[in-house]
XYZ file of C-alpha atoms in Angstrom:
766
model
C -13.703 -19.056 -7.402
C -16.507 -16.610 -8.451
C -19.969 -18.014 -9.483
C -22.177 -16.269 -12.115
C -25.380 -18.459 -11.553
C -27.653 -15.720 -9.991
C -25.951 -12.401 -9.316
C -27.725 -10.491 -6.795
C -29.297 -13.432 -5.034
C -27.375 -13.798 -1.881
C -28.781 -14.035 1.719
C -27.546 -10.345 2.473
C -30.150 -9.264 0.138
C -32.904 -9.598 2.786
C -30.851 -7.235 5.260
C -32.036 -3.688 5.211
C -29.656 -1.407 3.381
C -28.300 0.624 6.557
C -27.790 -2.876 8.336
C -26.059 -4.308 5.270
C -23.656 -1.256 5.080
C -22.702 -1.530 8.674
C -22.274 -5.285 8.651
C -20.220 -5.200 5.560
C -18.117 -2.463 7.152
C -17.771 -4.401 10.300
C -16.691 -7.506 8.388
C -13.948 -5.719 6.456
C -12.603 -4.294 9.550
C -12.505 -7.689 11.125
C -11.152 -9.353 8.042
C -8.460 -6.757 7.429
C -7.404 -6.429 11.413
C -7.452 -10.099 12.115
C -4.145 -12.290 11.636
C -3.765 -14.281 8.622
C -5.216 -17.755 8.800
C -2.563 -20.512 9.850
C -3.341 -22.204 6.383
C -2.648 -18.890 4.553
C 0.568 -18.243 6.431
C 1.929 -21.923 5.699
C 1.020 -21.481 2.002
C 2.736 -18.074 1.819
C 5.904 -19.411 3.372
C 5.710 -22.498 1.089
C 5.344 -20.296 -2.103
C 8.106 -18.002 -0.949
C 10.379 -21.006 -0.709
C 9.301 -23.065 -3.494
C 12.536 -23.032 -5.339
C 14.268 -24.283 -2.200
C 11.874 -27.025 -1.406
C 11.345 -28.588 -4.840
C 13.820 -30.402 -6.983
C 14.241 -29.557 -10.747
C 13.205 -31.711 -13.691
C 15.390 -32.131 -16.687
C 13.180 -29.604 -18.501
C 13.841 -27.028 -15.798
C 10.290 -27.287 -14.295
C 9.843 -27.854 -10.488
C 8.774 -30.999 -8.885
C 7.493 -31.409 -5.289
C 9.064 -33.918 -2.854
C 7.731 -37.450 -3.588
C 6.294 -38.030 0.030
C 4.297 -34.644 -0.212
C 0.391 -34.901 -0.554
C -2.070 -32.270 -0.359
C -5.813 -32.527 0.396
C -8.158 -31.157 -2.211
C -9.295 -28.068 -0.369
C -5.747 -27.057 0.500
C -4.390 -27.891 -3.231
C -7.248 -25.624 -4.465
C -6.337 -22.761 -2.087
C -2.567 -23.232 -2.617
C -2.996 -22.809 -6.485
C -5.368 -19.821 -6.014
C -2.695 -17.943 -3.737
C -0.041 -18.746 -6.274
C -2.249 -17.137 -8.884
C -3.052 -14.269 -6.866
C 0.569 -13.530 -6.057
C 1.447 -13.728 -9.892
C 3.780 -16.989 -9.131
C 2.090 -19.329 -11.566
C 4.426 -19.891 -14.469
C 5.414 -22.817 -16.646
C 8.301 -23.516 -13.995
C 6.007 -23.584 -10.994
C 2.702 -24.890 -12.576
C 4.512 -28.172 -13.060
C 4.129 -29.088 -9.375
C 0.445 -29.798 -9.926
C 1.500 -32.640 -12.264
C 0.909 -36.274 -10.981
C -1.396 -37.129 -8.174
C 0.236 -35.405 -5.162
C -2.241 -32.438 -5.595
C -6.004 -33.264 -6.163
C -7.594 -30.132 -7.713
C -11.339 -29.378 -8.237
C -11.502 -25.681 -8.223
C -8.787 -24.386 -10.708
C -8.099 -20.590 -10.798
C -5.361 -19.483 -13.167
C -6.525 -15.792 -13.653
C -3.997 -13.640 -15.363
C -1.442 -16.361 -15.428
C 1.306 -16.531 -18.134
C 1.496 -20.356 -18.922
C 1.830 -21.945 -22.069
C -0.607 -24.610 -23.512
C 1.647 -27.466 -22.687
C 2.183 -26.383 -19.092
C -1.659 -25.997 -18.720
C -2.383 -29.398 -20.131
C 0.269 -31.269 -18.087
C -0.666 -29.454 -14.783
C -4.537 -29.326 -14.696
C -6.165 -31.342 -17.256
C -5.603 -34.702 -15.698
C -7.513 -33.449 -12.425
C -11.218 -34.051 -11.833
C -11.756 -30.314 -12.259
C -15.384 -29.103 -11.728
C -14.706 -25.348 -12.035
C -12.156 -23.295 -14.084
C -11.419 -19.558 -13.926
C -9.188 -18.767 -16.841
C -10.230 -15.036 -17.139
C -7.559 -12.734 -18.760
C -4.872 -15.524 -19.104
C -1.895 -14.621 -21.255
C -2.002 -14.960 -24.958
C 0.364 -17.961 -24.628
C -2.598 -19.880 -23.782
C -5.480 -19.596 -26.362
C -8.941 -20.436 -25.606
C -8.964 -23.231 -28.227
C -6.091 -24.915 -26.508
C -7.848 -24.621 -23.071
C -10.858 -26.214 -24.467
C -8.921 -28.901 -26.214
C -6.956 -29.606 -23.046
C -10.400 -29.854 -21.042
C -12.049 -32.244 -23.489
C -8.957 -34.571 -23.531
C -10.280 -35.748 -20.137
C -13.616 -37.494 -20.466
C -14.352 -37.021 -16.713
C -14.108 -33.139 -17.140
C -16.359 -33.344 -20.375
C -19.125 -34.712 -18.264
C -18.580 -32.930 -14.891
C -17.010 -29.566 -15.431
C -19.596 -27.220 -14.069
C -18.202 -23.538 -14.371
C -16.013 -22.249 -16.891
C -15.177 -18.588 -16.965
C -13.076 -16.949 -19.956
C -12.419 -13.461 -20.540
C -10.004 -11.548 -22.910
C -8.640 -14.740 -24.034
C -7.007 -15.071 -27.331
C -8.404 -17.302 -30.174
C -6.258 -18.271 -33.138
C -7.812 -17.707 -36.646
C -9.835 -20.640 -37.935
C -9.741 -22.539 -34.685
C -12.845 -24.438 -33.520
C -14.323 -23.928 -30.167
C -15.357 -27.143 -28.604
C -17.930 -26.091 -26.122
C -20.214 -28.658 -27.266
C -18.239 -31.399 -25.850
C -18.437 -29.977 -22.231
C -21.996 -31.559 -21.503
C -21.778 -31.009 -17.820
C -21.356 -27.092 -18.180
C -23.929 -25.093 -15.912
C -22.087 -21.729 -15.917
C -20.285 -20.398 -18.860
C -18.781 -16.835 -19.261
C -17.038 -15.788 -22.511
C -16.925 -12.183 -21.718
C -14.793 -10.137 -24.075
C -13.975 -13.301 -26.263
C -14.204 -13.686 -30.034
C -17.261 -15.505 -29.636
C -19.700 -15.554 -32.730
C -23.403 -16.439 -33.178
C -22.380 -19.921 -34.484
C -20.748 -20.616 -31.130
C -23.718 -19.315 -29.301
C -25.806 -21.822 -31.224
C -23.528 -24.633 -30.237
C -23.356 -23.377 -26.361
C -27.302 -23.203 -26.365
C -27.453 -27.015 -26.875
C -25.562 -27.753 -23.717
C -28.125 -29.854 -21.851
C -27.388 -28.521 -18.364
C -26.429 -24.848 -19.137
C -28.156 -22.252 -16.664
C -25.962 -19.289 -16.595
C -24.356 -17.564 -19.668
C -22.339 -14.367 -19.949
C -21.699 -13.342 -23.737
C -20.848 -9.738 -22.766
C -18.734 -7.723 -25.323
C -18.601 -10.824 -27.714
C -19.106 -10.749 -31.681
C -22.596 -12.274 -31.331
C -24.891 -10.634 -34.022
C -28.207 -12.706 -33.245
C -29.292 -14.223 -29.937
C -32.223 -16.377 -31.354
C -30.246 -19.348 -30.576
C -30.919 -18.893 -26.747
C -34.503 -20.143 -27.652
C -32.885 -23.712 -27.654
C -32.260 -23.571 -23.904
C -35.201 -21.209 -22.894
C -36.429 -23.835 -20.317
C -33.191 -24.168 -18.347
C -31.493 -20.722 -18.711
C -31.752 -18.870 -15.415
C -29.073 -16.066 -15.954
C -28.296 -14.196 -18.999
C -25.634 -11.413 -18.991
C -25.043 -9.591 -22.381
C -23.514 -6.393 -21.398
C -22.348 -4.134 -24.381
C -23.474 -6.659 -26.983
C -22.167 -4.075 -29.638
C -22.493 -6.326 -32.622
C -26.138 -7.248 -32.543
C -28.044 -6.670 -35.668
C -31.445 -7.569 -34.653
C -34.112 -4.944 -34.183
C -35.500 -4.129 -30.738
C -38.813 -6.240 -31.276
C -36.810 -9.018 -32.309
C -34.452 -9.048 -29.248
C -37.351 -8.437 -26.797
C -39.221 -11.410 -28.712
C -36.429 -13.690 -27.540
C -36.222 -12.543 -24.206
C -39.985 -12.854 -23.882
C -39.467 -16.520 -24.478
C -36.821 -16.839 -21.811
C -39.467 -17.393 -18.838
C -37.065 -19.249 -16.530
C -34.697 -16.273 -16.330
C -34.017 -15.047 -12.791
C -31.187 -12.610 -13.849
C -30.895 -10.558 -16.807
C -28.072 -8.141 -17.734
C -28.616 -5.778 -20.701
C -26.431 -2.980 -19.505
C -24.527 -1.009 -21.866
C -21.961 1.836 -22.318
C -23.624 5.157 -21.727
C -22.025 6.757 -24.652
C -23.885 4.263 -27.193
C -27.181 5.659 -25.970
C -28.942 2.206 -26.121
C -32.656 2.455 -25.641
C -33.111 -1.380 -25.250
C -33.698 -1.176 -21.637
C -36.300 1.686 -22.126
C -38.321 -0.618 -24.501
C -38.030 -3.476 -22.069
C -39.423 -1.588 -19.060
C -42.524 -0.848 -21.182
C -43.326 -4.679 -21.519
C -45.739 -6.195 -19.113
C -45.797 -9.731 -20.184
C -42.042 -10.358 -20.004
C -39.504 -11.797 -17.520
C -42.417 -12.877 -14.907
C -39.821 -14.653 -12.780
C -37.030 -12.019 -12.807
C -35.355 -11.136 -9.458
C -32.295 -9.377 -10.746
C -32.215 -6.792 -13.878
C -29.309 -4.719 -14.790
C -29.961 -1.702 -17.208
C -27.147 0.383 -16.161
C -25.957 2.785 -18.942
C -29.318 2.539 -20.515
C -30.826 5.692 -22.241
C -34.353 7.361 -21.343
C -34.405 5.407 -18.032
C -36.772 7.130 -15.502
C -37.634 6.390 -11.761
C -41.344 5.968 -12.701
C -40.822 3.340 -15.441
C -38.413 1.318 -13.193
C -40.598 1.591 -10.091
C -43.739 0.246 -12.105
C -41.592 -2.584 -13.534
C -40.503 -3.650 -10.115
C -43.874 -3.274 -8.556
C -45.404 -5.584 -11.125
C -42.535 -8.129 -10.191
C -42.406 -7.922 -6.401
C -39.907 -10.756 -6.045
C -37.222 -8.527 -7.512
C -34.164 -8.056 -5.315
C -31.582 -6.270 -7.651
C -31.673 -3.489 -10.039
C -28.657 -1.954 -11.897
C -29.119 1.636 -12.648
C -25.707 3.318 -12.820
C -25.194 5.935 -15.537
C -28.942 6.303 -15.886
C -31.341 9.107 -14.712
C -33.120 6.656 -12.342
C -32.544 5.510 -8.759
C -33.173 8.936 -7.118
C -36.696 8.534 -5.796
C -37.495 7.465 -2.223
C -38.789 4.081 -3.575
C -35.507 2.766 -3.945
C -34.540 3.320 -0.260
C -37.888 2.404 1.085
C -38.313 -0.881 -0.653
C -37.269 -3.648 1.594
C -34.892 -6.186 0.139
C -34.317 -4.263 -2.976
C -30.473 -3.648 -3.786
C -29.597 -0.850 -6.263
C -26.434 -0.439 -8.193
C -26.537 3.324 -8.977
C -25.362 6.750 -8.170
C -27.849 8.389 -5.982
C -26.133 7.673 -2.688
C -23.240 5.917 -1.150
C -25.130 2.772 -0.482
C -25.980 2.507 -4.286
C -22.417 3.390 -5.271
C -21.031 0.625 -3.046
C -23.330 -1.925 -4.814
C -22.130 -0.585 -8.101
C -18.492 -1.032 -7.193
C -19.005 -4.399 -5.922
C -21.034 -5.616 -8.954
C -18.905 -3.878 -11.636
C -15.468 -4.471 -10.505
C -14.448 -5.844 -13.650
C -16.156 -3.402 -16.010
C -13.923 -0.437 -16.300
C -16.817 1.957 -17.869
C -18.920 1.343 -14.808
C -16.008 1.544 -12.452
C -15.146 4.952 -13.733
C -18.610 6.095 -13.318
C -19.045 4.698 -9.875
C -15.678 6.235 -8.597
C -16.660 9.512 -10.037
C -19.780 9.412 -8.111
C -18.015 8.284 -5.037
C -15.645 11.077 -5.202
C -18.395 13.574 -5.091
C -20.241 11.830 -2.304
C -17.120 11.542 -0.088
C -15.712 14.996 -0.616
C -16.793 16.002 3.094
C -16.719 12.548 4.344
C -16.586 12.299 8.261
C -17.410 8.783 8.843
C -14.761 5.966 8.490
C -15.956 3.544 5.676
C -13.341 0.703 5.332
C -15.796 -1.519 3.152
C -15.889 1.282 0.665
C -12.161 1.767 0.654
C -11.559 -1.862 0.058
C -13.940 -1.746 -3.163
C -11.978 1.122 -4.241
C -8.684 -0.876 -3.930
C -10.364 -3.952 -5.787
C -11.089 -1.444 -8.614
C -7.557 -0.229 -8.813
C -6.225 -3.880 -8.793
C -8.418 -4.983 -11.547
C -7.725 -2.091 -13.844
C -4.112 -1.314 -13.392
C -3.549 0.240 -16.923
C -6.824 2.289 -16.914
C -5.772 5.857 -16.226
C -9.379 7.277 -15.496
C -9.816 4.440 -13.062
C -6.582 4.914 -11.365
C -6.717 8.811 -11.210
C -10.390 8.902 -9.822
C -9.664 6.071 -7.382
C -6.633 7.785 -5.985
C -8.957 10.991 -5.447
C -11.369 8.664 -3.560
C -8.636 7.009 -1.603
C -7.684 10.640 -0.515
C -11.350 11.484 0.624
C -11.662 8.183 2.470
C -8.434 8.658 4.359
C -8.221 12.281 5.026
C -7.509 13.719 8.325
C -8.523 11.501 11.121
C -10.524 8.864 9.112
C -7.230 6.991 8.269
C -6.972 6.118 12.086
C -10.151 3.911 11.910
C -8.837 2.029 8.931
C -7.146 -1.264 9.147
C -3.380 -1.003 8.448
C -3.483 -3.923 6.171
C -6.032 -2.191 4.040
C -4.234 1.179 4.045
C -1.047 -0.843 3.057
C -2.771 -2.345 0.106
C -4.157 1.047 -1.193
C -0.907 2.752 -0.782
C 0.998 -0.047 -2.673
C -1.636 0.289 -5.244
C -1.029 3.997 -5.544
C 2.519 3.482 -6.144
C 1.789 0.848 -8.777
C -0.323 3.471 -10.442
C 2.659 5.886 -10.402
C 4.820 3.303 -12.114
C 2.182 2.807 -14.821
C 1.676 6.444 -15.601
C 4.872 8.311 -14.580
C 3.992 11.513 -16.417
C 0.479 12.068 -15.207
C 1.080 14.883 -12.649
C -2.408 14.941 -10.900
C -2.010 11.315 -10.167
C 1.385 11.994 -8.640
C -0.089 14.900 -6.538
C -2.911 12.463 -5.135
C -0.209 10.107 -4.271
C 1.908 12.724 -2.604
C -1.066 14.034 -0.691
C -1.747 10.551 0.622
C 1.596 10.405 2.062
C 1.093 13.634 4.077
C -1.385 11.512 6.180
C 0.683 10.680 9.562
C -1.064 7.426 10.030
C -0.058 5.967 6.540
C 3.365 7.435 6.756
C 4.251 6.174 10.139
C 2.285 3.032 10.868
C 1.535 1.570 7.445
C 3.878 -0.934 5.515
C 4.789 0.129 2.033
C 7.939 0.440 0.022
C 9.516 3.511 1.641
C 12.557 3.290 -0.713
C 10.555 3.708 -3.762
C 8.427 6.218 -1.925
C 11.528 8.308 -0.890
C 12.780 8.314 -4.849
C 9.447 9.476 -5.836
C 9.029 12.352 -3.298
C 12.823 13.557 -3.847
C 12.186 13.664 -7.691
C 9.010 15.595 -6.888
C 10.908 17.787 -4.519
C 13.283 18.874 -7.304
C 10.582 19.736 -9.951
C 10.170 23.239 -8.174
C 6.278 22.825 -7.876
C 4.021 25.483 -6.173
C 5.042 26.303 -2.591
C 2.246 24.158 -0.944
C 3.337 20.950 -2.661
C 6.891 21.859 -2.042
C 6.130 22.120 1.761
C 4.388 18.497 1.506
C 7.196 17.092 -0.389
C 9.705 18.414 2.285
C 7.875 17.023 5.329
C 7.405 13.712 3.773
C 11.101 13.542 2.942
C 12.004 14.464 6.511
C 10.007 11.519 7.895
C 10.705 8.863 5.119
C 14.484 9.663 5.553
C 14.162 8.459 9.189
C 12.596 5.221 7.945
C 15.258 4.339 5.430
C 18.361 2.270 6.406
C 21.738 3.714 5.709
C 22.361 1.169 2.978
C 18.931 2.476 1.313
C 19.941 5.883 1.630
C 23.297 5.240 -0.177
C 21.228 3.390 -2.880
C 19.354 6.822 -3.617
C 22.537 8.332 -5.248
C 21.323 10.757 -7.731
C 18.002 11.500 -5.789
C 19.802 12.122 -2.716
C 22.329 14.491 -4.188
C 19.536 16.390 -6.036
C 17.280 16.406 -2.756
C 20.125 17.721 -0.605
C 20.960 20.293 -3.266
C 17.325 21.510 -3.527
C 16.836 21.394 0.285
C 19.734 23.811 0.793
C 18.483 26.057 -1.831
C 15.135 26.272 0.066
C 16.992 27.082 3.223
C 19.067 29.799 1.478
C 16.015 31.381 -0.061
C 14.113 31.434 3.298
C 17.094 32.799 4.866
C 17.592 35.565 2.355
C 13.956 36.509 2.777
C 14.173 36.348 6.464
C 11.156 33.938 6.546
C 11.007 31.481 9.289
C 7.800 29.559 8.154
C 6.977 25.942 8.440
C 8.597 25.090 5.237
C 12.023 26.386 6.745
C 11.549 24.089 9.755
C 10.442 21.045 7.602
C 13.582 21.524 5.393
C 16.067 21.833 8.155
C 14.641 18.707 9.596
C 14.736 16.868 6.268
C 18.537 17.729 5.844
C 19.052 16.611 9.460
C 17.507 13.301 8.881
C 18.944 12.659 5.454
C 22.516 13.106 6.584
C 22.063 10.768 9.407
C 24.554 7.963 9.086
C 25.134 8.856 5.542
C 28.608 9.998 4.680
C 27.459 10.584 1.148
C 24.724 12.987 2.261
C 27.234 14.765 4.379
C 29.429 15.256 1.313
C 26.533 16.581 -0.684
C 25.999 18.893 2.165
C 29.523 20.208 2.231
C 29.787 20.347 -1.668
C 26.741 22.470 -1.902
C 28.070 25.088 0.679
C 25.968 23.735 3.507
C 28.081 24.913 6.218
C 28.017 28.458 5.057
C 24.357 28.365 4.619
C 23.646 27.088 8.117
C 25.942 29.683 9.634
C 23.945 32.284 7.698
C 20.838 30.584 9.280
C 22.232 30.995 12.669
C 23.109 34.648 12.157
C 19.646 35.362 10.768
C 17.168 33.517 13.126
C 17.332 33.337 16.962
C 14.379 30.867 17.327
C 15.460 27.865 19.442
C 13.395 25.386 17.150
C 15.702 26.580 14.306
C 18.843 26.518 16.178
C 18.236 23.095 17.582
C 17.630 21.673 14.065
C 20.862 23.393 12.775
C 22.719 21.890 15.628
C 20.948 18.594 15.203
C 22.225 18.281 11.490
C 25.786 19.063 12.743
C 25.777 16.841 15.761
C 23.291 14.293 14.355
C 21.513 13.720 17.687
C 17.894 13.322 16.783
C 15.046 14.742 18.110
C 11.467 13.340 18.364
C 10.955 10.576 16.119
C 14.697 9.840 15.210
C 16.355 6.821 16.429
C 19.701 7.099 14.668
C 23.214 8.171 15.419
C 26.515 9.586 13.868
C 26.642 13.017 12.540
C 28.995 15.191 10.454
C 31.226 15.623 13.705
C 31.532 11.757 13.621
C 32.645 11.232 10.083
C 36.318 11.576 10.333
C 36.919 12.979 6.816
C 34.607 15.791 7.472
C 35.533 16.708 11.075
C 38.164 19.006 10.129
C 35.791 21.087 8.132
C 33.753 21.819 11.000
C 36.588 23.134 13.143
C 36.430 26.622 11.541
C 36.331 30.069 13.494
C 32.566 30.695 12.433
C 31.439 27.305 13.399
C 33.324 27.235 16.874
C 32.106 30.742 17.621
C 28.288 29.960 17.098
C 28.423 26.524 18.831
C 30.325 28.279 21.722
C 27.653 30.913 21.881
C 24.778 28.508 21.727
C 26.232 26.298 24.503
C 25.107 29.045 26.910
C 21.660 29.200 25.386
C 18.739 29.490 27.838
C 16.833 26.732 26.000
C 18.126 23.463 27.314
C 17.825 21.442 24.179
C 19.863 24.061 22.269
C 22.503 23.976 24.993
C 22.554 20.201 25.049
C 23.084 19.751 21.125
C 25.807 22.346 21.178
C 27.626 20.508 23.996
C 27.301 17.221 22.107
C 28.821 18.805 19.135
C 31.729 20.090 21.249
C 32.116 16.866 23.100
C 32.473 14.953 19.911
C 34.646 17.476 18.147
C 37.056 18.121 20.923
C 37.401 14.210 21.678
C 39.645 13.990 18.627
C 42.790 16.264 18.767
C 43.641 15.794 15.153
C 41.473 18.442 13.721
C 42.722 20.877 16.431
C 46.527 20.661 15.923
C 46.713 24.293 15.300
C 44.005 25.362 17.759
C 44.870 23.589 20.900
C 44.327 26.565 23.235
C 40.979 27.174 21.705
C 40.071 23.422 22.230
C 41.124 23.678 25.734
C 38.981 26.695 26.463
C 36.095 24.941 24.768
C 36.430 21.790 27.106
C 36.592 24.018 30.168
C 33.486 25.941 29.172
C 31.766 22.627 28.412
C 32.601 21.294 31.856
C 31.390 24.457 33.482
C 28.062 24.533 31.482
C 27.236 20.984 32.415
C 27.893 21.719 36.022
C 25.162 24.388 35.817
C 22.614 22.079 33.875
C 19.644 20.818 35.886
C 19.305 17.139 36.833
C 19.902 14.658 34.020
C 16.274 13.630 34.522
C 14.915 16.935 33.683
C 12.430 17.466 30.815
C 13.390 18.972 27.513
C 11.108 20.780 25.041
C 12.214 18.093 22.377
C 12.462 14.431 23.019
C 16.039 13.244 22.621
C 16.249 9.695 21.166
C 19.195 7.445 19.853
C 19.497 4.391 17.814
C 22.594 3.176 19.529
C 24.901 4.134 22.310
C 28.055 2.923 20.399
C 28.831 6.487 19.515
C 28.978 7.271 23.131
C 31.461 4.633 24.113
C 34.716 6.491 22.766
C 33.643 9.263 24.890
C 33.036 7.177 28.142
C 36.664 5.823 27.841
C 38.155 9.322 27.597
C 39.432 9.849 31.032
C 41.853 12.696 29.948
C 38.906 14.883 29.067
C 36.272 14.900 32.005
C 34.009 17.214 30.294
C 33.449 14.862 27.272
C 32.947 11.888 29.648
C 30.537 13.939 31.825
C 28.435 15.019 28.753
C 28.078 11.405 27.512
C 27.022 10.183 30.927
C 24.443 12.968 31.267
C 22.914 12.239 28.135
C 22.934 8.557 28.785
C 21.129 8.987 32.178
C 18.689 11.571 30.521
C 17.435 9.007 27.952
C 17.398 6.111 30.427
C 15.165 8.180 32.538
C 12.810 9.056 29.712
C 12.573 5.549 28.190
C 14.101 2.966 30.521
C 12.797 -0.178 28.873
C 14.459 0.930 25.446
C 17.751 2.483 26.668
C 18.481 -0.090 29.526
C 18.100 -2.943 27.095
C 20.330 -1.088 24.685
C 23.076 -0.440 27.349
C 22.942 -4.300 28.177
C 22.821 -5.537 24.557
C 25.764 -3.253 23.549
C 27.856 -4.039 26.546
C 27.987 -0.634 27.784
C 27.527 -1.452 31.401
C 31.223 -2.448 31.809
C 32.253 1.015 30.696
C 30.145 2.495 33.449
C 31.787 0.251 36.044
C 35.181 1.256 34.772
C 34.411 4.748 35.434
C 33.006 4.058 38.834
C 36.270 2.207 39.621
C 38.866 4.309 37.973
C 41.151 6.099 40.266
C 41.583 9.255 38.330
C 37.788 9.694 37.008
C 36.076 12.850 37.650
C 33.989 12.578 40.906
C 30.863 13.988 39.212
C 31.333 11.498 36.249
C 31.657 8.606 38.886
C 28.498 9.957 40.505
C 26.427 9.811 37.339
C 27.763 6.403 36.338
C 26.963 5.099 39.816
C 23.293 6.642 39.609
C 22.798 4.977 36.105
C 23.869 1.590 37.548
C 21.848 1.967 40.612
C 18.520 3.629 39.640
C 18.122 1.331 36.600
C 19.447 -1.893 38.331
C 15.995 -3.550 37.896
C 15.519 -2.700 34.169
C 19.164 -3.982 33.601
C 18.449 -7.326 35.315
C 15.382 -7.783 33.137
C 17.651 -8.602 30.114
C 20.393 -10.257 32.043
C 22.181 -10.390 35.431
C 24.931 -7.694 35.086
C 27.803 -7.894 37.164
C 27.396 -4.317 38.626
C 30.242 -3.118 40.559
């Protein structure tokens, strides 16, 4: 629950600005990097399983089990988490009926619930604070007040009521006068008139009032509560008909004011603040003054005003010409929301998180300040995320925030950001894309954010949606630089999708494969082996992994012919290995997957062509170990199945002999290769291990298994145990007709990695 009693009067204000900034940044890192609290984890699980745990009433609403009971603090928190997650509806709000929950602090921000649901769920509790800002129009403000006033305890004890953008039916009466215990009232952006102000001003305990952007034309009624009003916020009070002297005369009488906000939209060029600063006999006790957006504001005038009131701790100067002199950094204990430096901008982002006009201004200033940022600032990024979340449908906010997020996470800066915070920002960027699908620059910013390896590899976000977005962008034929980025992102995202997700891409997958092949063809025709070509080959390699649909798209778009042309045009091993990788689907570097075109039975016969066999046979003898290795893998898989070779049996026999001889000349299977070979599973190897009639095929599979086990024994020894591959190695070792070298490698695997195998189970090694 947010309190509006005295904005700017927190204990952190007495800390020096630099120390405040460092402390805030440290706190954000600690908060975002720490595990969730046990209470929050339990509440999240409870909310996620609410339908299963609750019974259903006859009207379709949910009911908690009878024996359940929640302490007040937990009940308040439970409601807050439900509201935050958007799970508070008529159906779920009903769990707060009865006495199992005891609520005091009720937060229903942005909830879509009806009047009946609100009244039944919340109005029988002993509520002392209610935040109903931005609730859906199904719950009008008059019905909120009527429900609250139906409980005599609430009438006398409700202390804080926050209303914002809440609808009011015509001819309805606002019953604020009955809430005699109110100390804090916010009616920001509500159809609240001068008559309502007169009613509210008579509340006997009222101390804090926010009438920003209301229909109030005259504030003279405030004189009724001049001896008790401590905080007055009237930002963008556009309907005032009083003259400046009349307004100032009222303010002058409010001698108890500690906080005054008369900020305005810059475009309106209001000069009320200018005239206020000239007054010497006004606001004697003020400690917080917000005049952001005011016209004709100068450093000198603000400095003089503050010097005459030494107790001041906050001044709002965003979207003014003030705040730039050394006075504002030198004055101890003074916080400034402005645009002169990052500290002022940070304060502005924090203060104005719910005001889009100032959020845009602060984000624009932040973008300029952070363009060459070299320091990690998680606290600032957190504030940018808050602005994005609070204004999801405001394009200028979303666009500028996306640019700021890029500045704050560029290059190595993201490495110092908590993963949870990066995840939140990335998810907000994709939410912005959905809200503004046709705004190209916003899309570019999102694409640029995904080029950050820290975000792309380590940060949780919806990679399926991201892949769809990037693939659609790829097919738009944008400029070469953006095309290269889209291709590189596609290559990595493709590795992170499950086969089922890849299959669901459908149209995007077809268009992406087609576009990627077009890029390869163009680069080959131009004889241009640049970074885009390498990324494109890798993207095709990763997309077709475990995806028969992608393999079909590859074949249907003359992929085989294009790749043969690549092999005939380029002799670089990096290019050759990627072409062979797609054919064999034995992934390098970060890949964890198996299966390739050669392993898709329907497509195998299409690979057994004179051109393909010729190139693979030649590359088998490459001096580059990884190229020879991948070529050998293709031959091993293709030749293990006799069916595609029915009319080429002699050629198959020659290939097997060549494969066997080549493997004999390879270095030890624990040797290093330029590229790191990785697999998701050994299951594709098992048919090869069982093939005693073709020792070359068996030999390649054993060499490959020993190689990866020697490079990452904890991963691959565990994989061998879990997939029950050890027995196959024992079979080879004991088989009377097995090739001696195959038996030797099988025995080496079992012996050299025995201790690793025993970490996962006690295998009965032969």
